[in-house]
């Protein structure tokens, strides 16, 4: 079957390890289901995999891709939860959790196999392209906002780095949930798009907000860390799920964190139950993922290049016929 996969690790030039071509189709195994992929979406996790973060050399070649929507063996339209081993189903209770492409072949292929427990019904209201955007970036944003930040309608939130998949999702979900959303970006066009999606104000990176916020959604890391901490009200919560600009800020703002009794919460992906809630939320409210571009799988390299450059707003989706 045709697939986009990591053939080698290159920490400095990750796309050098990306190959497109034939890979073995999944073999049947007890407790697992093979899904015909109709759509899959790109995440920064895929670039990190090509750099060898979370992907060991002895696992190569590895088909990339965490997210997918498609057709299961019984002809049902489904969405995949990409955290393997969270429940023990399909792998046993002692295996640590992993994300597709770390231990098991991913979704950038004509077929993918996952534990049957990880297969969820796709709401009829969502297209395959839309559903394929939800299991990583949108699920991460959902958990950051509603589980780890614990915000409620009327609260205020700062979303750093408008344009990225998680940040875009947080703006849309926050608006739909009645939050007062502020966003930042270095790019004027992205700030305008953030306003169109529901942010009450979009500012340049590092700019002072008109008010202190209840929570910050942080995926950028070192470049925005100090600004994120300074933007919180006393007792506020900073939730971090990524560090695309690096994980070592020049100023950790420790004095401000303890003096104002701020909370710093790490967040990774989400649970199957949260994905079910997110799917229902989108189906019921009309909220839809922001898609920057849809490409056929054989043009995956173009999608990776745009993801690496940061020249996108929302998700890039890869499709199979």
XYZ file of C-alpha atoms in Angstrom:
321
model
C 0.000 0.000 0.000
C 1.091 3.600 -0.602
C 2.315 5.494 2.471
C 4.334 8.459 3.744
C 6.933 7.208 6.214
C 10.081 7.979 8.166
C 12.926 6.066 6.543
C 15.696 7.653 8.611
C 16.208 10.160 11.423
C 17.706 13.570 10.682
C 17.600 15.921 13.658
C 18.713 18.998 11.732
C 16.925 18.407 8.422
C 13.907 16.244 9.280
C 12.379 16.182 5.807
C 15.469 14.342 4.544
C 14.077 11.274 6.292
C 10.620 11.444 4.709
C 9.884 8.891 1.982
C 6.770 8.217 -0.101
C 6.178 4.741 -1.477
C 4.950 1.213 -0.846
C 4.799 -0.300 2.634
C 3.323 -3.608 3.851
C -0.404 -3.534 4.576
C -1.443 -4.263 8.189
C -1.799 -7.917 9.117
C -4.813 -9.099 11.137
C -4.256 -9.443 14.879
C -6.688 -10.276 17.720
C -8.408 -7.264 19.258
C -7.330 -4.901 16.464
C -9.254 -3.367 13.569
C -7.957 -2.332 10.157
C -9.390 0.920 8.812
C -9.338 2.188 5.231
C -8.050 5.730 5.603
C -10.085 8.404 3.860
C -8.416 11.427 5.467
C -5.541 12.081 7.861
C -4.103 15.325 9.186
C -0.596 16.591 9.851
C 0.711 17.526 13.290
C 3.997 18.892 14.605
C 4.373 15.464 16.203
C 5.130 14.152 12.692
C 8.042 16.563 12.293
C 9.353 15.671 15.749
C 9.192 11.987 14.776
C 11.424 12.683 11.770
C 13.872 14.290 14.200
C 13.863 11.147 16.337
C 11.831 12.580 19.226
C 9.651 9.719 20.480
C 10.715 7.521 17.571
C 13.660 5.179 17.988
C 15.935 4.146 15.128
C 15.040 0.477 15.632
C 11.365 1.255 14.850
C 12.171 2.477 11.328
C 10.741 2.512 8.755
C 7.680 4.018 10.457
C 4.541 5.218 8.679
C 3.819 8.704 10.029
C 0.479 10.253 11.011
C -1.530 10.224 14.252
C -4.979 11.312 13.072
C -7.391 9.618 10.689
C -10.993 9.083 9.720
C -12.106 6.289 7.436
C -14.090 3.091 6.954
C -13.791 0.104 9.296
C -14.016 -3.575 8.380
C -17.824 -3.520 8.732
C -18.282 -0.500 6.464
C -18.825 2.006 9.274
C -17.533 5.586 9.105
C -15.109 5.977 12.004
C -12.591 8.243 13.722
C -9.464 6.941 15.450
C -8.261 7.725 18.957
C -4.510 7.665 18.471
C -3.318 7.008 22.036
C -2.448 3.304 22.151
C -2.345 1.427 25.446
C -4.299 4.004 27.439
C -6.779 1.318 28.475
C -4.714 -1.850 27.953
C -7.065 -2.941 25.160
C -5.182 -4.616 22.328
C -1.753 -4.400 23.961
C -2.115 -5.606 27.562
C -2.163 -3.678 30.859
C 1.615 -3.404 31.341
C 2.501 -1.635 28.093
C 3.016 2.113 28.574
C 0.820 4.413 26.525
C 2.139 5.668 23.228
C 0.907 7.701 20.287
C 0.622 6.169 16.845
C 4.012 6.389 15.047
C 5.977 5.831 18.265
C 5.488 2.057 18.572
C 2.869 1.343 15.896
C 2.530 2.312 12.237
C 0.616 5.520 11.605
C -2.194 6.860 9.449
C -0.470 8.354 6.390
C -1.293 5.245 4.394
C -4.166 3.603 2.599
C -4.812 1.439 5.673
C -4.019 1.577 9.379
C -4.568 -0.920 12.182
C -5.443 0.065 15.763
C -6.962 -1.646 18.799
C -10.712 -1.973 18.256
C -11.225 0.003 21.488
C -9.637 3.004 19.740
C -12.272 3.168 16.976
C -15.131 5.660 17.450
C -18.181 6.331 15.257
C -17.816 9.404 13.046
C -20.763 11.794 13.453
C -22.664 12.121 10.198
C -22.496 15.908 10.534
C -18.704 15.876 10.041
C -16.889 15.165 6.790
C -13.920 12.783 6.748
C -11.584 15.767 6.307
C -13.066 17.558 9.325
C -13.135 14.474 11.541
C -9.494 13.696 10.729
C -8.430 17.017 12.283
C -9.832 16.292 15.726
C -7.943 13.429 17.458
C -4.651 15.240 18.149
C -4.616 19.051 17.842
C -8.286 19.632 18.557
C -8.435 17.023 21.312
C -5.330 18.578 22.868
C -6.975 22.024 22.834
C -10.220 20.607 24.247
C -8.417 18.976 27.177
C -6.269 22.065 27.789
C -9.292 24.350 28.011
C -11.989 22.313 29.693
C -10.100 19.709 31.746
C -6.777 21.274 32.725
C -7.515 25.008 32.667
C -10.999 24.398 34.044
C -12.385 27.557 32.453
C -16.090 28.346 32.395
C -18.263 30.562 30.188
C -17.343 34.183 30.796
C -13.717 33.473 31.728
C -10.830 34.987 29.783
C -8.113 33.037 27.969
C -4.920 33.951 26.117
C -3.975 31.704 23.183
C -0.352 32.068 22.142
C 0.749 31.579 18.531
C -2.459 31.910 16.521
C -2.270 29.850 13.345
C -1.008 26.563 14.746
C -3.379 23.599 14.926
C -3.832 23.581 18.718
C -3.992 27.379 18.961
C -6.581 27.644 16.196
C -8.680 24.953 17.850
C -8.476 26.721 21.210
C -9.756 29.977 19.694
C -12.720 28.314 17.992
C -13.618 26.083 20.941
C -13.192 28.934 23.410
C -15.476 31.221 21.430
C -18.118 28.484 21.133
C -17.969 27.869 24.888
C -18.530 31.522 25.791
C -14.960 32.437 26.719
C -13.335 35.828 26.182
C -10.409 34.823 23.951
C -7.265 36.871 23.299
C -4.696 35.670 20.770
C -1.175 36.581 19.725
C 0.855 36.172 16.549
C 3.852 37.793 14.900
C 1.936 37.732 11.613
C -0.697 40.404 10.891
C -2.707 38.145 8.563
C -2.904 35.477 11.260
C -4.055 38.059 13.796
C -6.859 39.069 11.434
C -7.879 35.437 10.993
C -7.914 34.979 14.762
C -10.414 37.824 15.063
C -12.554 36.267 12.324
C -12.582 32.977 14.288
C -13.833 34.669 17.440
C -10.951 36.211 19.368
C -12.026 39.507 20.946
C -8.563 40.915 20.301
C -5.409 39.679 18.552
C -2.102 41.288 19.452
C 1.510 41.085 18.400
C 3.542 38.506 20.270
C 4.620 39.908 23.630
C 2.188 42.829 23.610
C 0.511 43.769 26.875
C -3.082 42.539 27.123
C -5.930 44.894 28.044
C -6.588 42.664 31.079
C -5.037 39.797 32.996
C -6.542 36.467 31.970
C -7.798 33.427 33.854
C -5.811 30.963 31.740
C -3.140 30.790 29.049
C -2.981 28.149 26.326
C 0.725 27.732 25.630
C 2.197 25.687 22.773
C 5.015 27.976 21.632
C 7.349 27.531 24.595
C 10.496 29.556 25.244
C 9.639 32.506 22.990
C 6.342 33.276 24.735
C 6.788 31.773 28.216
C 7.563 35.002 30.093
C 4.684 36.812 28.391
C 2.316 33.960 29.235
C 3.189 34.057 32.937
C 2.939 37.868 33.083
C -0.496 37.786 31.412
C -2.142 35.711 34.151
C -4.268 37.086 36.971
C -3.318 36.001 40.516
C -4.253 32.343 40.904
C -4.507 31.848 37.133
C -3.516 28.733 35.206
C -0.957 28.257 32.451
C -1.503 25.048 30.481
C 1.337 23.911 28.230
C 1.236 21.130 25.648
C 4.197 21.969 23.429
C 7.334 24.020 22.955
C 7.820 24.603 19.242
C 10.267 27.473 19.908
C 12.282 25.494 22.452
C 11.822 24.289 26.013
C 14.334 26.498 27.856
C 13.033 30.047 28.374
C 15.596 32.685 29.318
C 13.421 33.689 32.298
C 11.269 31.077 34.012
C 9.427 33.787 36.024
C 9.606 31.647 39.173
C 9.145 34.571 41.554
C 5.950 35.637 39.815
C 4.670 32.047 39.732
C 4.991 31.472 43.477
C 4.114 35.006 44.624
C 0.885 35.132 42.581
C 0.159 31.456 43.296
C -0.080 30.625 39.609
C -0.689 27.083 38.411
C 1.394 25.499 35.638
C -0.186 22.379 34.175
C 1.284 20.055 31.572
C -1.145 18.564 29.069
C -0.745 15.807 26.495
C -3.405 14.690 24.013
C -6.672 13.592 25.668
C -8.759 10.577 26.571
C -11.147 8.568 24.426
C -14.043 9.959 26.474
C -12.866 13.511 25.799
C -12.643 12.744 22.074
C -16.216 11.435 22.159
C -17.283 14.654 23.902
C -15.412 16.755 21.340
C -17.045 14.930 18.423
C -20.481 15.450 19.999
C -19.705 19.118 20.698
C -18.777 19.747 17.057
C -21.802 17.851 15.745
C -24.220 19.687 18.043
C -22.861 23.247 17.782
C -21.736 23.449 14.168
C -18.139 24.091 15.249
C -15.775 22.800 12.563
C -11.998 22.458 12.398
C -10.151 25.147 10.468
C -8.543 23.493 7.443
C -5.748 25.339 5.670
C -5.286 22.916 2.760
C -6.334 19.457 1.573
C -3.752 17.458 -0.395
C -3.714 13.920 -1.809
C -1.416 11.569 0.091
C 1.083 11.474 -2.766
C 1.713 15.205 -2.183
C 2.455 14.742 1.514
C 5.906 16.304 1.195
C 4.296 19.645 0.251
C 2.233 19.485 3.421
C 5.282 18.719 5.563
C 7.168 21.623 3.996
C 4.369 24.061 4.833
C 4.092 22.696 8.366
C 7.828 23.108 8.892
C 7.810 26.680 7.542
C 4.862 27.717 9.718
C 3.178 29.189 6.664
C -0.300 27.919 7.439
C -3.433 28.697 9.430
C -5.237 25.621 10.692
C -4.785 22.017 9.652
C -3.310 20.345 6.578
C -5.257 17.240 5.569
C -4.012 14.337 3.437
C -6.605 12.250 1.598
C -6.784 8.776 0.120
C -9.232 7.916 -2.704
